[in-house]
PDB file of C-alpha atoms in Angstrom:
ATOM      1  CA  ARG A  42      64.383  52.606 116.875  1.00 50.00           C
ATOM      2  CA  ARG A  43      66.655  55.592 117.536  1.00 58.00           C
ATOM      3  CA  GLY A  44      66.503  56.747 113.922  1.00 58.00           C
ATOM      4  CA  GLU A  45      70.051  55.640 113.177  1.00 57.00           C
ATOM      5  CA  SER A  46      70.736  53.636 110.077  1.00 51.00           C
ATOM      6  CA  ILE A  47      72.823  50.518 110.170  1.00 52.00           C
ATOM      7  CA  SER A  48      74.452  49.320 106.989  1.00 53.00           C
ATOM      8  CA  CYS A  49      74.873  45.668 106.253  1.00 53.00           C
ATOM      9  CA  LYS A  50      78.177  43.907 105.625  1.00 51.00           C
ATOM     10  CA  VAL A  51      77.566  43.950 101.867  1.00 48.00           C
ATOM     11  CA  CYS A  52      77.064  47.730 101.829  1.00 47.00           C
ATOM     12  CA  ARG A  53      80.136  48.347 103.979  1.00 49.00           C
ATOM     13  CA  SER A  54      82.302  46.123 101.785  1.00 45.00           C
ATOM     14  CA  THR A  55      81.359  48.009  98.613  1.00 49.00           C
ATOM     15  CA  THR A  56      82.345  51.444  99.874  1.00 45.00           C
ATOM     16  CA  ARG A  57      84.298  53.475  97.389  1.00 52.00           C
ATOM     17  CA  THR A  58      88.061  53.402  97.779  1.00 46.00           C
ATOM     18  CA  THR A  59      89.861  56.705  97.451  1.00 63.00           C
ATOM     19  CA  HIS A  60      93.203  57.760  96.069  1.00 65.00           C
ATOM     20  CA  GLY A  61      94.667  57.903  99.587  1.00 70.00           C
ATOM     21  CA  LEU A  62      96.032  61.417  99.118  1.00 77.00           C
ATOM     22  CA  THR A  63      93.537  63.545 101.043  1.00 80.00           C
ATOM     23  CA  LYS A  64      96.269  64.684 103.443  1.00 84.00           C
ATOM     24  CA  SER A  65      98.834  65.466 100.720  1.00 89.00           C
ATOM     25  CA  ARG A  66      99.988  68.962  99.737  1.00 93.00           C
ATOM     26  CA  THR A  67      98.646  68.317  96.241  1.00 95.00           C
ATOM     27  CA  TYR A  68      95.150  67.497  97.470  1.00 96.00           C
ATOM     28  CA  LYS A  69      95.127  70.498  99.813  1.00 96.00           C
ATOM     29  CA  SER A  70      96.112  72.758  96.885  1.00 96.00           C
ATOM     30  CA  TRP A  71      93.280  71.319  94.794  1.00 97.00           C
ATOM     31  CA  GLN A  72      90.766  71.907  97.601  1.00 96.00           C
ATOM     32  CA  ALA A  73      92.040  75.460  98.269  1.00 96.00           C
ATOM     33  CA  MET A  74      91.873  76.294  94.540  1.00 97.00           C
ATOM     34  CA  LYS A  75      88.222  75.269  94.410  1.00 97.00           C
ATOM     35  CA  ASP A  76      87.432  77.051  97.658  1.00 96.00           C
ATOM     36  CA  ARG A  77      88.846  80.371  96.350  1.00 95.00           C
ATOM     37  CA  CYS A  78      86.679  80.057  93.254  1.00 96.00           C
ATOM     38  CA  TYR A  79      83.388  78.824  94.689  1.00 97.00           C
ATOM     39  CA  ASN A  80      83.156  79.738  98.390  1.00 96.00           C
ATOM     40  CA  PRO A  81      82.035  83.352  98.966  1.00 95.00           C
ATOM     41  CA  LYS A  82      83.232  83.034 102.585  1.00 95.00           C
ATOM     42  CA  ASN A  83      86.829  82.357 101.454  1.00 91.00           C
ATOM     43  CA  ILE A  84      89.122  85.308 102.175  1.00 89.00           C
ATOM     44  CA  GLY A  85      90.382  85.293  98.568  1.00 86.00           C
ATOM     45  CA  TYR A  86      86.994  84.878  96.876  1.00 89.00           C
ATOM     46  CA  ASP A  87      86.928  88.523  95.745  1.00 86.00           C
ATOM     47  CA  ARG A  88      90.129  87.952  93.734  1.00 84.00           C
ATOM     48  CA  TYR A  89      88.978  84.635  92.256  1.00 91.00           C
ATOM     49  CA  GLY A  90      85.330  83.572  92.184  1.00 93.00           C
ATOM     50  CA  GLU A  91      83.991  87.103  92.230  1.00 90.00           C
ATOM     51  CA  ARG A  92      86.211  87.944  89.226  1.00 87.00           C
ATOM     52  CA  GLY A  93      84.863  84.933  87.321  1.00 93.00           C
ATOM     53  CA  ILE A  94      87.880  82.701  87.885  1.00 94.00           C
ATOM     54  CA  ILE A  95      86.658  79.106  87.903  1.00 97.00           C
ATOM     55  CA  VAL A  96      88.125  75.618  87.782  1.00 98.00           C
ATOM     56  CA  CYS A  97      87.824  73.771  84.470  1.00 97.00           C
ATOM     57  CA  ASP A  98      85.246  70.988  84.287  1.00 97.00           C
ATOM     58  CA  ARG A  99      87.968  68.326  84.097  1.00 97.00           C
ATOM     59  CA  TRP A 100      89.403  69.342  87.492  1.00 97.00           C
ATOM     60  CA  LYS A 101      86.389  70.699  89.349  1.00 97.00           C
ATOM     61  CA  ASN A 102      85.068  67.342  90.556  1.00 95.00           C
ATOM     62  CA  SER A 103      88.053  65.098  89.937  1.00 96.00           C
ATOM     63  CA  PHE A 104      91.182  65.238  92.038  1.00 96.00           C
ATOM     64  CA  GLU A 105      92.467  62.290  90.021  1.00 96.00           C
ATOM     65  CA  ALA A 106      92.285  64.326  86.770  1.00 97.00           C
ATOM     66  CA  PHE A 107      94.000  67.268  88.497  1.00 97.00           C
ATOM     67  CA  LEU A 108      96.771  64.973  89.760  1.00 96.00           C
ATOM     68  CA  GLN A 109      97.176  63.385  86.341  1.00 96.00           C
ATOM     69  CA  ASP A 110      97.589  66.795  84.665  1.00 97.00           C
ATOM     70  CA  MET A 111      99.647  68.587  87.317  1.00 97.00           C
ATOM     71  CA  GLY A 112     101.555  65.776  88.997  1.00 96.00           C
ATOM     72  CA  GLU A 113     102.460  65.815  92.687  1.00 96.00           C
ATOM     73  CA  ARG A 114     103.074  69.268  94.101  1.00 96.00           C
ATOM     74  CA  PRO A 115     106.834  69.811  94.485  1.00 96.00           C
ATOM     75  CA  GLU A 116     108.206  71.077  97.802  1.00 94.00           C
ATOM     76  CA  ASP A 117     108.081  74.878  98.241  1.00 92.00           C
ATOM     77  CA  THR A 118     105.598  75.482  95.413  1.00 94.00           C
ATOM     78  CA  THR A 119     101.933  76.346  95.054  1.00 92.00           C
ATOM     79  CA  ILE A 120      99.571  76.309  92.108  1.00 94.00           C
ATOM     80  CA  ASP A 121      99.878  79.337  89.850  1.00 90.00           C
ATOM     81  CA  ARG A 122      97.807  80.526  86.923  1.00 90.00           C
ATOM     82  CA  ILE A 123     100.164  81.699  84.196  1.00 84.00           C
ATOM     83  CA  ASP A 124      97.612  84.228  82.965  1.00 82.00           C
ATOM     84  CA  ASN A 125      95.802  85.585  86.016  1.00 79.00           C
ATOM     85  CA  ASN A 126      92.788  86.581  83.964  1.00 79.00           C
ATOM     86  CA  LYS A 127      92.129  83.015  82.816  1.00 90.00           C
ATOM     87  CA  ILE A 128      90.663  80.024  84.619  1.00 95.00           C
ATOM     88  CA  TYR A 129      92.357  77.132  86.373  1.00 97.00           C
ATOM     89  CA  GLU A 130      92.987  74.608  83.586  1.00 97.00           C
ATOM     90  CA  PRO A 131      95.929  72.426  82.491  1.00 97.00           C
ATOM     91  CA  SER A 132      97.259  74.838  79.853  1.00 95.00           C
ATOM     92  CA  ASN A 133      97.197  77.800  82.269  1.00 92.00           C
ATOM     93  CA  CYS A 134      98.591  76.265  85.476  1.00 95.00           C
ATOM     94  CA  ARG A 135     101.973  75.306  86.890  1.00 93.00           C
ATOM     95  CA  TRP A 136     103.585  74.617  90.235  1.00 94.00           C
ATOM     96  CA  ALA A 137     105.453  77.835  91.057  1.00 89.00           C
ATOM     97  CA  SER A 138     107.906  79.033  93.684  1.00 87.00           C
ATOM     98  CA  PRO A 139     107.042  81.993  95.935  1.00 82.00           C
ATOM     99  CA  LYS A 140     109.306  84.171  93.783  1.00 77.00           C
ATOM    100  CA  GLN A 141     107.487  83.182  90.590  1.00 78.00           C
ATOM    101  CA  GLN A 142     104.159  83.730  92.331  1.00 78.00           C
ATOM    102  CA  SER A 143     105.051  87.208  93.569  1.00 71.00           C
ATOM    103  CA  GLN A 144     106.093  88.288  90.102  1.00 68.00           C
ATOM    104  CA  ASN A 145     102.920  86.910  88.557  1.00 66.00           C
ATOM    105  CA  GLN A 146     100.274  88.488  90.790  1.00 63.00           C
ATOM    106  CA  THR A 147      97.510  90.591  89.321  1.00 52.00           C
ATOM    107  CA  ILE A 148      98.569  93.367  91.684  1.00 54.00           C
ATOM    108  CA  THR A 149     102.166  93.293  90.424  1.00 57.00           C
ATOM    109  CA  LYS A 150     102.519  96.353  88.271  1.00 69.00           C
ATOM    110  CA  LEU A 151     106.293  96.517  88.104  1.00 79.00           C
ATOM    111  CA  THR A 152     108.385  95.331  85.191  1.00 82.00           C
ATOM    112  CA  VAL A 153     112.021  94.262  85.296  1.00 84.00           C
ATOM    113  CA  ASP A 154     112.986  97.687  83.940  1.00 88.00           C
ATOM    114  CA  ASP A 155     110.923  99.405  86.659  1.00 89.00           C
ATOM    115  CA  VAL A 156     112.702  97.368  89.331  1.00 90.00           C
ATOM    116  CA  ARG A 157     116.117  98.299  87.926  1.00 91.00           C
ATOM    117  CA  GLU A 158     115.116 101.983  87.916  1.00 93.00           C
ATOM    118  CA  ILE A 159     113.879 101.751  91.513  1.00 93.00           C
ATOM    119  CA  LEU A 160     117.116 100.125  92.651  1.00 93.00           C
ATOM    120  CA  ALA A 161     119.184 102.794  90.899  1.00 94.00           C
ATOM    121  CA  SER A 162     117.004 105.674  92.097  1.00 93.00           C
ATOM    122  CA  ASP A 163     117.783 108.108  94.869  1.00 93.00           C
ATOM    123  CA  GLU A 164     114.191 109.361  94.929  1.00 93.00           C
ATOM    124  CA  SER A 165     112.130 109.217  98.108  1.00 92.00           C
ATOM    125  CA  LEU A 166     109.884 106.303  98.942  1.00 89.00           C
ATOM    126  CA  LYS A 167     106.855 108.558  98.531  1.00 89.00           C
ATOM    127  CA  THR A 168     107.982 109.691  95.068  1.00 91.00           C
ATOM    128  CA  LEU A 169     108.629 106.101  93.947  1.00 90.00           C
ATOM    129  CA  THR A 170     105.218 104.893  95.144  1.00 85.00           C
ATOM    130  CA  GLU A 171     103.501 107.663  93.230  1.00 85.00           C
ATOM    131  CA  LYS A 172     105.660 107.208  90.128  1.00 88.00           C
ATOM    132  CA  TYR A 173     105.074 103.444  89.854  1.00 83.00           C
ATOM    133  CA  GLY A 174     101.585 103.260  91.376  1.00 80.00           C
ATOM    134  CA  VAL A 175     102.499 100.636  93.980  1.00 77.00           C
ATOM    135  CA  SER A 176     102.492 100.549  97.775  1.00 76.00           C
ATOM    136  CA  ARG A 177     105.370 101.575 100.023  1.00 81.00           C
ATOM    137  CA  SER A 178     105.772  97.950 101.077  1.00 78.00           C
ATOM    138  CA  SER A 179     106.149  96.925  97.423  1.00 80.00           C
ATOM    139  CA  ILE A 180     108.969  99.433  96.960  1.00 87.00           C
ATOM    140  CA  ARG A 181     110.595  98.361 100.258  1.00 86.00           C
ATOM    141  CA  ASN A 182     110.361  94.688  99.269  1.00 82.00           C
ATOM    142  CA  VAL A 183     112.097  95.453  95.965  1.00 87.00           C
ATOM    143  CA  CYS A 184     114.850  97.429  97.715  1.00 90.00           C
ATOM    144  CA  ASP A 185     115.328  94.726 100.358  1.00 87.00           C
ATOM    145  CA  GLY A 186     115.409  91.928  97.765  1.00 84.00           C
ATOM    146  CA  LYS A 187     112.298  90.243  99.197  1.00 78.00           C
ATOM    147  CA  THR A 188     110.683  90.393  95.762  1.00 78.00           C
ATOM    148  CA  TRP A 189     112.455  90.476  92.431  1.00 81.00           C
ATOM    149  CA  SER A 190     115.467  88.964  94.198  1.00 81.00           C
ATOM    150  CA  ASP A 191     117.110  87.899  90.927  1.00 82.00           C
ATOM    151  CA  VAL A 192     117.061  91.484  89.598  1.00 85.00           C
ATOM    152  CA  HIS A 193     118.148  92.764  93.023  1.00 85.00           C
ATOM    153  CA  GLU A 194     121.165  90.400  93.075  1.00 88.00           C
ATOM    154  CA  GLU A 195     122.066  91.221  89.472  1.00 89.00           C
ATOM    155  CA  PHE A 196     121.897  94.961  90.179  1.00 88.00           C
ATOM    156  CA  HIS A 197     124.090  94.760  93.269  1.00 86.00           C
ATOM    157  CA  ALA A 198     126.596  92.449  91.588  1.00 89.00           C
ATOM    158  CA  ARG A 199     127.099  95.121  88.925  1.00 87.00           C
ATOM    159  CA  GLN A 200     127.569  97.779  91.593  1.00 81.00           C
ATOM    160  CA  LYS A 201     130.621  96.018  93.061  1.00 75.00           C
TER     161      LYS A 201
END
């Protein structure tokens, strides 16, 4: 009478069972990956969906396939596309640490040799930003060891 539907016991007993992982880090990564690619309201959509980055057909509608290919997400990692100009697919994805991620961003323009030159340089911050075409914060992060920490440690170990 109130317009509400009531399902019978048979219908309720045949409901689909799920994988039980909807609250896991792995599932949340899968959802966030799809959201970046397909939701224009997502803050990162301009760097993903708008650039034509999509999720492969195997993963797009199947968390189970994603889990089978990627495995559980290890602690302190996120999904990373090895080639940032290619789509999310098994051959182009890995679980990566923040350090790996920062060195694999589309916006990362520095090479290992550039980082070594920056660390050895006595040029001003302004000169370095112009020379390498990166932001002041990128140069500061290199100098402080927040990014490229392995090169930073190696450089300073040689200085001692």
